[in-house]
mmCIF file of N, CA and C in Angstrom:
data_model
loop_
_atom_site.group_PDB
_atom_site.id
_atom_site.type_symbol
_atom_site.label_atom_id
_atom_site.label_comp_id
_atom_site.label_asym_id
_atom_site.label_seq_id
_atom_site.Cartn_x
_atom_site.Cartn_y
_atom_site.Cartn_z
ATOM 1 N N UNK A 23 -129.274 43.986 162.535
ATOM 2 C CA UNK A 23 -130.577 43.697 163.086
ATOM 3 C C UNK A 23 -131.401 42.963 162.028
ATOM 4 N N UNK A 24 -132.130 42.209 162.416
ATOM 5 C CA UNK A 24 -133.151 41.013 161.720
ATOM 6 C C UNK A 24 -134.731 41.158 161.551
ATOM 7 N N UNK A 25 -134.885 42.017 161.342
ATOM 8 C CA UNK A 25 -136.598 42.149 161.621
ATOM 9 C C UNK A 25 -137.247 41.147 160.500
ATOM 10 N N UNK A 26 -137.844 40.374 161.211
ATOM 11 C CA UNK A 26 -139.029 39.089 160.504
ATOM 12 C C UNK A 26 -140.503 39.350 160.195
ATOM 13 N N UNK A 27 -141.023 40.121 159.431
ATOM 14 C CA UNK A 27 -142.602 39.970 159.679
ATOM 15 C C UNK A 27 -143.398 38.787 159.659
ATOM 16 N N UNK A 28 -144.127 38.620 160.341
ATOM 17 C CA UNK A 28 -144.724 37.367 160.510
ATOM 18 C C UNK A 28 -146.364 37.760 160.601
ATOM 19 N N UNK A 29 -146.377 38.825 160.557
ATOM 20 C CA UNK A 29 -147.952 39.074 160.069
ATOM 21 C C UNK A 29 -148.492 40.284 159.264
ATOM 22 N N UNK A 30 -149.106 40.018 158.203
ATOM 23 C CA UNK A 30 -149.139 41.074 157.336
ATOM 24 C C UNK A 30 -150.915 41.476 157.058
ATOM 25 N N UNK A 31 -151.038 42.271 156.859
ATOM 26 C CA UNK A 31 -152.480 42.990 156.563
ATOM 27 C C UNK A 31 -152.572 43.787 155.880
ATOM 28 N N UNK A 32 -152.999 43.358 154.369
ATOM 29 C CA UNK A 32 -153.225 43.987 152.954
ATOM 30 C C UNK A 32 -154.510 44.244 152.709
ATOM 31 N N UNK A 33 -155.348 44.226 153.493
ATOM 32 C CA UNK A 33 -157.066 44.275 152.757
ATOM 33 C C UNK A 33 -157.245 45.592 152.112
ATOM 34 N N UNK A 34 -158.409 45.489 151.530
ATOM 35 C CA UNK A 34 -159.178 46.789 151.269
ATOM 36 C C UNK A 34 -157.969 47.637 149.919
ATOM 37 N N UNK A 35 -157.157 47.157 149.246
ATOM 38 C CA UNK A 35 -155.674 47.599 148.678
ATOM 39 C C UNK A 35 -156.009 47.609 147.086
ATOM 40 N N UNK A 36 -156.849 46.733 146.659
ATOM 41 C CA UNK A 36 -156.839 46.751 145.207
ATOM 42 C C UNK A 36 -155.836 45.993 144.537
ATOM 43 N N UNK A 37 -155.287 45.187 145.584
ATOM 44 C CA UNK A 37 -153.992 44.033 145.036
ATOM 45 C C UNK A 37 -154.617 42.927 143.746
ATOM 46 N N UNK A 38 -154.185 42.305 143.025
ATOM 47 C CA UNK A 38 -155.008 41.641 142.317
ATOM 48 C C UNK A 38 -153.746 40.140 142.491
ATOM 49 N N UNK A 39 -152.577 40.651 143.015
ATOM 50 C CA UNK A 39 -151.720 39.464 142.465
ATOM 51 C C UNK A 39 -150.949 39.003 143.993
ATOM 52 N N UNK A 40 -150.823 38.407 144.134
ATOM 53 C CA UNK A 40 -149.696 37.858 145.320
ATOM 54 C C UNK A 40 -148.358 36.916 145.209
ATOM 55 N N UNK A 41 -148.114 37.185 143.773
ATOM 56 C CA UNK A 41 -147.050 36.316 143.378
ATOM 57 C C UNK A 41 -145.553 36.218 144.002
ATOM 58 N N UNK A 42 -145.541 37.373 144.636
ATOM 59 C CA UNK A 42 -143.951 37.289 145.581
ATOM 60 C C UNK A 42 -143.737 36.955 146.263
ATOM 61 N N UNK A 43 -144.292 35.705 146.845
ATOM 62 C CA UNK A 43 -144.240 34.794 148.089
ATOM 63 C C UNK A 43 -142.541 34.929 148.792
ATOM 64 N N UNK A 44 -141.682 35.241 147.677
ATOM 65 C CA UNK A 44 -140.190 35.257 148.663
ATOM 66 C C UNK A 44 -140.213 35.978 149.220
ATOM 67 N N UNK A 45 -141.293 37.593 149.398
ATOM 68 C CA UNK A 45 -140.982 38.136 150.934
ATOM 69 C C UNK A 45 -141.923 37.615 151.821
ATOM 70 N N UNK A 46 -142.659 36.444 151.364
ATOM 71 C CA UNK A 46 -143.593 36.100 153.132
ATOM 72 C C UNK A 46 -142.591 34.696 154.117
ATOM 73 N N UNK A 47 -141.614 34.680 153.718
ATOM 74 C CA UNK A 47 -140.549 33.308 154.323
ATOM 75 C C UNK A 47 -141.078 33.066 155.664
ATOM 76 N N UNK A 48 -141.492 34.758 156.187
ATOM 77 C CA UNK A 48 -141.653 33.564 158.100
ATOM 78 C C UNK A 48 -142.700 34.517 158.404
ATOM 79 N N UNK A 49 -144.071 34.478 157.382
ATOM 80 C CA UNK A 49 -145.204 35.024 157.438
ATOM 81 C C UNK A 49 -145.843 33.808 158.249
ATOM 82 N N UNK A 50 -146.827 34.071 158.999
ATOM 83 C CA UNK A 50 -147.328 32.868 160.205
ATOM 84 C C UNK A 50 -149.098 33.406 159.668
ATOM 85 N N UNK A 51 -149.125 34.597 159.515
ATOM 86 C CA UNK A 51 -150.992 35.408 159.093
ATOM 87 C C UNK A 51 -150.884 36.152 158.332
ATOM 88 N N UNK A 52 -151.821 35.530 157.290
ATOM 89 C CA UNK A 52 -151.961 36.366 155.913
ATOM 90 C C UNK A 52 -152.597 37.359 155.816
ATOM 91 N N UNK A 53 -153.831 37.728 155.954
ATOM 92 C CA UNK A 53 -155.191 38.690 155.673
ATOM 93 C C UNK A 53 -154.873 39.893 154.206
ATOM 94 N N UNK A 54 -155.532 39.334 153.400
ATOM 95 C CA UNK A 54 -155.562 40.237 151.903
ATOM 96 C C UNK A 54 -156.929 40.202 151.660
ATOM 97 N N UNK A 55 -157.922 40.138 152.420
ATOM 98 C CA UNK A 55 -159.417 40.370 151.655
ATOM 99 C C UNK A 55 -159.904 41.733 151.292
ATOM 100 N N UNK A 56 -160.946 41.260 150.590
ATOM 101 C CA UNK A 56 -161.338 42.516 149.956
ATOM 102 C C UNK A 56 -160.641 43.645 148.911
ATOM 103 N N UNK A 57 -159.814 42.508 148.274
ATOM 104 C CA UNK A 57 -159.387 43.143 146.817
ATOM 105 C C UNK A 57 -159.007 42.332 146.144
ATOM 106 N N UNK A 58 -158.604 42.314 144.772
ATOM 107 C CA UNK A 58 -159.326 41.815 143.584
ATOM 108 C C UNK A 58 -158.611 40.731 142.992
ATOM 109 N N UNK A 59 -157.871 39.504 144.120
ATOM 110 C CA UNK A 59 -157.151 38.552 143.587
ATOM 111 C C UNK A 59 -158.331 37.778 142.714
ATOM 112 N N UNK A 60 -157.657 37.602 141.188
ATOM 113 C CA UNK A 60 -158.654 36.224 140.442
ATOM 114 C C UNK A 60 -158.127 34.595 140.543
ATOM 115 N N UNK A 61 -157.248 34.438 140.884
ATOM 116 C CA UNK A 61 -156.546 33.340 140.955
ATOM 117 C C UNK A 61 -155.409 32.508 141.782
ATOM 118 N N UNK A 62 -155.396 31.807 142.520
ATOM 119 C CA UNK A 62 -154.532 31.061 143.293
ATOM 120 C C UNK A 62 -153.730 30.191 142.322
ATOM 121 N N UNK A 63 -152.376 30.343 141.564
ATOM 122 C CA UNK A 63 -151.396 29.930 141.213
ATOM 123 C C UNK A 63 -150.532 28.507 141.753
ATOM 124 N N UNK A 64 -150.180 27.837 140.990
ATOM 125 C CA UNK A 64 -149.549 26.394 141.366
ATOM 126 C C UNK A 64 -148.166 27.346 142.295
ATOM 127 N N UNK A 65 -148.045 26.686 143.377
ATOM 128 C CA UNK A 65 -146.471 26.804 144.279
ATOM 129 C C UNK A 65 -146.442 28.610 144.173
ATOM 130 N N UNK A 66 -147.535 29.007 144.424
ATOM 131 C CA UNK A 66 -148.205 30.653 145.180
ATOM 132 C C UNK A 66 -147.681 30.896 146.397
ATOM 133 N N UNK A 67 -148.176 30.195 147.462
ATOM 134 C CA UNK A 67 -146.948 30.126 148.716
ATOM 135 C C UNK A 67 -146.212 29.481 149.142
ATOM 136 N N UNK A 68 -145.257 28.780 147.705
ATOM 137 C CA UNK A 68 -144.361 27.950 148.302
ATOM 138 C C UNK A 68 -143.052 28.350 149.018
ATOM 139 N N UNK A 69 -143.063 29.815 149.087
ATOM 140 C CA UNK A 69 -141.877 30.218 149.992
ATOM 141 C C UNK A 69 -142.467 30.649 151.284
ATOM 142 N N UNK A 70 -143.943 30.560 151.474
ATOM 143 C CA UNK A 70 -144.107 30.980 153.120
ATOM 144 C C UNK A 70 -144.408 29.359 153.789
ATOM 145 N N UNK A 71 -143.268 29.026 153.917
ATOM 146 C CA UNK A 71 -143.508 27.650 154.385
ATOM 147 C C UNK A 71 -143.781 28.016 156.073
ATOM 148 N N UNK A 72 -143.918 29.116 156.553
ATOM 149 C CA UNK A 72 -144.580 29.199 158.084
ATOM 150 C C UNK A 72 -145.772 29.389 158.347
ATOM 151 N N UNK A 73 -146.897 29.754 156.964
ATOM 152 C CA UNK A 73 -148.008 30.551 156.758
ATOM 153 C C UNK A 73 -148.782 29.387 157.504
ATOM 154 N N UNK A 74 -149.171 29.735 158.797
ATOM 155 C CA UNK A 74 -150.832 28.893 158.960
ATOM 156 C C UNK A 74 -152.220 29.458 158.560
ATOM 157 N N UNK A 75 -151.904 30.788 158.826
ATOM 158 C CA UNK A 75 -153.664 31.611 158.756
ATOM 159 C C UNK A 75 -153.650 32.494 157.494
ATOM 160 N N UNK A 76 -154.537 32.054 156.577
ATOM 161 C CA UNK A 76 -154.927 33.026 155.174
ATOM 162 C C UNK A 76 -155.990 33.314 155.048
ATOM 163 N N UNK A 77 -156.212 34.066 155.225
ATOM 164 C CA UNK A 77 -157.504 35.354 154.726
ATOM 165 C C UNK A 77 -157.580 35.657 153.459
ATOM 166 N N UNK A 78 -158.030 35.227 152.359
ATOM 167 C CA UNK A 78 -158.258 35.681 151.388
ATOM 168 C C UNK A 78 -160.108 36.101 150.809
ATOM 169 N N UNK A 79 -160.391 36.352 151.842
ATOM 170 C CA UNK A 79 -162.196 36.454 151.836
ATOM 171 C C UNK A 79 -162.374 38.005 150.937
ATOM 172 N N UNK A 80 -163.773 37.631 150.394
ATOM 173 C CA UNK A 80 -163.702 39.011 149.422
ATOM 174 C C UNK A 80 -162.812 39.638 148.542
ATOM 175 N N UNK A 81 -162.118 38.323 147.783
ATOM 176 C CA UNK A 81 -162.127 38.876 146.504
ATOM 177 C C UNK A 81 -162.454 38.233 145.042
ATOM 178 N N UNK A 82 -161.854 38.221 143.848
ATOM 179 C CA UNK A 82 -162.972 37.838 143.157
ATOM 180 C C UNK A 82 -162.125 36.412 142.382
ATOM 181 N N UNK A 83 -161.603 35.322 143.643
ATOM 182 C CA UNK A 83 -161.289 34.416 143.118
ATOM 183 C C UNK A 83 -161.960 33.439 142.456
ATOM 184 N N UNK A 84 -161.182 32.848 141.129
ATOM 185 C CA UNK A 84 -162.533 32.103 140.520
ATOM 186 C C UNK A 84 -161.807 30.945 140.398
ATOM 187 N N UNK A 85 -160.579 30.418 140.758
ATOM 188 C CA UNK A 85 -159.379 29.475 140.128
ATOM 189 C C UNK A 85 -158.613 29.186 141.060
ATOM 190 N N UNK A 86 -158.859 27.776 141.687
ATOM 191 C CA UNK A 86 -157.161 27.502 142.445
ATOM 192 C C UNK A 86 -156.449 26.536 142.631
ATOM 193 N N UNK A 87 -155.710 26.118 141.855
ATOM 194 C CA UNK A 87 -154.990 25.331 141.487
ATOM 195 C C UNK A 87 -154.384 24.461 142.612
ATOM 196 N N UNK A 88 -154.740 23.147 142.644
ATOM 197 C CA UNK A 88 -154.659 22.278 143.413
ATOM 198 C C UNK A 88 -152.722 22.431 144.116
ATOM 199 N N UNK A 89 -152.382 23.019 143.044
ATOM 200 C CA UNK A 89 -150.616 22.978 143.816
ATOM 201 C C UNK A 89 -150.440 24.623 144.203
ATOM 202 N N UNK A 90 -151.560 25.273 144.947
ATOM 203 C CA UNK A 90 -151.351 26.169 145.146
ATOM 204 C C UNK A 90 -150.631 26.542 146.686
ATOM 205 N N UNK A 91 -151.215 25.553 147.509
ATOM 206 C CA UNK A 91 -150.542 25.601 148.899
ATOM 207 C C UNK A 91 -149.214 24.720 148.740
ATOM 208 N N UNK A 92 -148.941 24.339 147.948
ATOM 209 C CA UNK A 92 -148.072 22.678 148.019
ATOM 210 C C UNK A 92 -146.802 23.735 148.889
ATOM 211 N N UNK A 93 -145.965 23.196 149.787
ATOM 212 C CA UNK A 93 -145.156 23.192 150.669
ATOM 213 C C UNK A 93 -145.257 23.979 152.005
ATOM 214 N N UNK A 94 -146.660 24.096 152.017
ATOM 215 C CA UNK A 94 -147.434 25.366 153.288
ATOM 216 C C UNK A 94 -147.558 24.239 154.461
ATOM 217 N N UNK A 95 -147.705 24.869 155.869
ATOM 218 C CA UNK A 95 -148.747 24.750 157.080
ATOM 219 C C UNK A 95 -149.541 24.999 157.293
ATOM 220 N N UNK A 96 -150.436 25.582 156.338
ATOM 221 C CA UNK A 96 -151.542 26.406 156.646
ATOM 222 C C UNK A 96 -152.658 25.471 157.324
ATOM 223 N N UNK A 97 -153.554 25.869 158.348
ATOM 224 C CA UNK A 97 -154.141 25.651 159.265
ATOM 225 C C UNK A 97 -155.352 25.568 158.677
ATOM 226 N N UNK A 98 -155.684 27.282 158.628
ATOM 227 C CA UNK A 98 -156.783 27.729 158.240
ATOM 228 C C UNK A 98 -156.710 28.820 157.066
ATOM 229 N N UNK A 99 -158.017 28.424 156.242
ATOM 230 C CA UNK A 99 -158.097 29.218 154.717
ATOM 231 C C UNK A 99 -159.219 29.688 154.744
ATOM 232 N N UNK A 100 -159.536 31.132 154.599
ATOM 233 C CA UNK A 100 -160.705 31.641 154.287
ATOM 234 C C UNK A 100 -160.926 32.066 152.716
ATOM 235 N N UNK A 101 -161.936 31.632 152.122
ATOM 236 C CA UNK A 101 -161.903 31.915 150.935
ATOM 237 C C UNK A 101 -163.549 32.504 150.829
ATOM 238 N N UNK A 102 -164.460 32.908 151.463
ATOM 239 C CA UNK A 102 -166.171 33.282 151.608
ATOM 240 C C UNK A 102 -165.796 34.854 150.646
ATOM 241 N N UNK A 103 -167.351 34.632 150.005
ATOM 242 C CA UNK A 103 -167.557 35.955 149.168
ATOM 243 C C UNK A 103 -166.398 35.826 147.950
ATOM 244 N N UNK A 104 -165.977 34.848 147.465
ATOM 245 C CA UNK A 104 -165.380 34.726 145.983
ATOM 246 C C UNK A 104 -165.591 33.738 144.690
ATOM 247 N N UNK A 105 -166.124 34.384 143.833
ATOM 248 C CA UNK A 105 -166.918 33.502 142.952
ATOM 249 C C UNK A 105 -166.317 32.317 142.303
ATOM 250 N N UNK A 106 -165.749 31.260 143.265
ATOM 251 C CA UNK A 106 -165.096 29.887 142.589
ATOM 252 C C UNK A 106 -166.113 29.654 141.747
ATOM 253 N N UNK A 107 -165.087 29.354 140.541
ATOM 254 C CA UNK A 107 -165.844 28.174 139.941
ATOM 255 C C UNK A 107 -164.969 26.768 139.264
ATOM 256 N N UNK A 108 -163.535 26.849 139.886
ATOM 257 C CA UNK A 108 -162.962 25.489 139.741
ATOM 258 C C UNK A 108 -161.802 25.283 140.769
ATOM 259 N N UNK A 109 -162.029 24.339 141.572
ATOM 260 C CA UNK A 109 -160.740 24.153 142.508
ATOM 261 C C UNK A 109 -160.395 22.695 141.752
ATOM 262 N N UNK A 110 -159.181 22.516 141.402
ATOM 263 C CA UNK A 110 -158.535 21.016 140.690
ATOM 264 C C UNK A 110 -158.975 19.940 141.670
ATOM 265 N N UNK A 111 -158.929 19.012 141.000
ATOM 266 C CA UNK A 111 -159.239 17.853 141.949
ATOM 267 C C UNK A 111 -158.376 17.448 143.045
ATOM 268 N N UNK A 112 -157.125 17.644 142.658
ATOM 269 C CA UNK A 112 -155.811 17.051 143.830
ATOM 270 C C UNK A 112 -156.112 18.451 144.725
ATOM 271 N N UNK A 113 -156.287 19.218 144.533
ATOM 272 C CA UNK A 113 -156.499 20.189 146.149
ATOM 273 C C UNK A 113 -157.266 19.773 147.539
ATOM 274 N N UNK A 114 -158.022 17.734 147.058
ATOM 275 C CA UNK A 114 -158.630 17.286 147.926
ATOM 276 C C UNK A 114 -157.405 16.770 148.976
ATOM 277 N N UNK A 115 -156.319 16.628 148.680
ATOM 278 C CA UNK A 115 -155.025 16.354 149.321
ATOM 279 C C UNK A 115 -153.999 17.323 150.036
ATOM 280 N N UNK A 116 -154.938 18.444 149.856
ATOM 281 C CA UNK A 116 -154.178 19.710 150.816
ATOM 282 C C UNK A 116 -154.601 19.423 152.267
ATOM 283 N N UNK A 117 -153.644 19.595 153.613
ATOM 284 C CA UNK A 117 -154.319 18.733 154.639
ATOM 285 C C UNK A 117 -154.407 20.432 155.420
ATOM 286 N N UNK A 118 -155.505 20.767 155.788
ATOM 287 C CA UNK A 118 -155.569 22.030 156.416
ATOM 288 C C UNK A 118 -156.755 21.304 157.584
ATOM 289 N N UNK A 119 -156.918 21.900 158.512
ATOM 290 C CA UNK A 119 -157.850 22.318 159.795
ATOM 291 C C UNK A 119 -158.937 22.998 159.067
ATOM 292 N N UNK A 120 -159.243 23.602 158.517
ATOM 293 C CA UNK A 120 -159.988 24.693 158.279
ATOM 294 C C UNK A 120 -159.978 25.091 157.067
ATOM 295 N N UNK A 121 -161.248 25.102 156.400
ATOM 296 C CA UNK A 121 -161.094 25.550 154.801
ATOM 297 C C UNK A 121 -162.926 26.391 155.381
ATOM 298 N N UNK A 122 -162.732 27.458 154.950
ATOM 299 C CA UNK A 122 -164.122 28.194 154.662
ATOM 300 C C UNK A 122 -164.639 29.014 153.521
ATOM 301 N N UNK A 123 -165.428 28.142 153.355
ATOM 302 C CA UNK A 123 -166.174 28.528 151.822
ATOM 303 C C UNK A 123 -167.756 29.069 152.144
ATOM 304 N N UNK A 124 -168.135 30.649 152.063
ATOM 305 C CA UNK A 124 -169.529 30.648 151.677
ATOM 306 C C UNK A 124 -170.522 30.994 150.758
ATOM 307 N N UNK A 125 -170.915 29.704 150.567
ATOM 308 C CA UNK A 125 -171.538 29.686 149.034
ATOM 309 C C UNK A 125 -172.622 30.302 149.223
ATOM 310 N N UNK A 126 -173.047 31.365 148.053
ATOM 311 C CA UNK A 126 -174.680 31.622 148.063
ATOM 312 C C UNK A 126 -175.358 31.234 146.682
ATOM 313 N N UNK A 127 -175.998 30.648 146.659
ATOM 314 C CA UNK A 127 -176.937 29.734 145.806
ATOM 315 C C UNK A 127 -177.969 30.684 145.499
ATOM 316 N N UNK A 128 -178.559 31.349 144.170
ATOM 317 C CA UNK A 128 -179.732 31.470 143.926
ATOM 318 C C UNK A 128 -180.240 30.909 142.801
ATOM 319 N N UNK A 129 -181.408 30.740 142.755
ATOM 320 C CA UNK A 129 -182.157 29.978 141.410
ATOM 321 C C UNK A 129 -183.610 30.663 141.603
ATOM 322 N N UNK A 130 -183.440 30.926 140.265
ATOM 323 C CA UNK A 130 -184.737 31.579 140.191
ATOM 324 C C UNK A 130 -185.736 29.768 139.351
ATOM 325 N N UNK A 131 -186.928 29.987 139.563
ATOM 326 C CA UNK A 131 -187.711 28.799 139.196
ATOM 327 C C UNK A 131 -189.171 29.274 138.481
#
């Protein structure tokens, strides 16, 4: 027997790392928010080449390396509530549907 997961739901876990992409092969939905990844890694999901939907909202990414999707489908990326402060420049060449970022801006004056 063959069982495939194709959708996984890690939130709320205290994960900080997602580096084992060889068990997401025929992952289609991600959802890991709300724990404590800092960084999106070059070729991070290059073994879930089925992944369209990632949830990574709420956690405390600050880094993501423009070859981080390189060999994905991903559709749609949630990234709201994580304190970027550098996405590489070639990540303007990742072709997704959907990228969500929400920024909150304060300045005191």
């Amino acid at each position: 027997m063959n069982l495939s997961l194709s959708l996984l739901g890690i939130s709320n876990n205290l994960i900080n790392d997602l580096s084992s992409s060889k068990y997401m092969t025929n992952l289609d939905n991600l959802t890991s928010c709300c724990n404590q990844i800092k960084k999106l890694d070059s070729n991070m999901f290059s073994q879930a080449n089925r992944l369209e939907w990632i949830d990574l909202s709420y956690n405390q990414i600050q880094i993501i390396d423009s070859m981080a999707f390189n060999g994905t489908m991903v559709l749609h990326l949630d990234l709201a509530g994580n304190p970027i402060s550098s996405i590489e420049t070639n990540f303007q060449e990742v072709k997704m549907k959907q990228i969500h970022f929400s920024i909150q801006c304060h300045q005191q004056f």
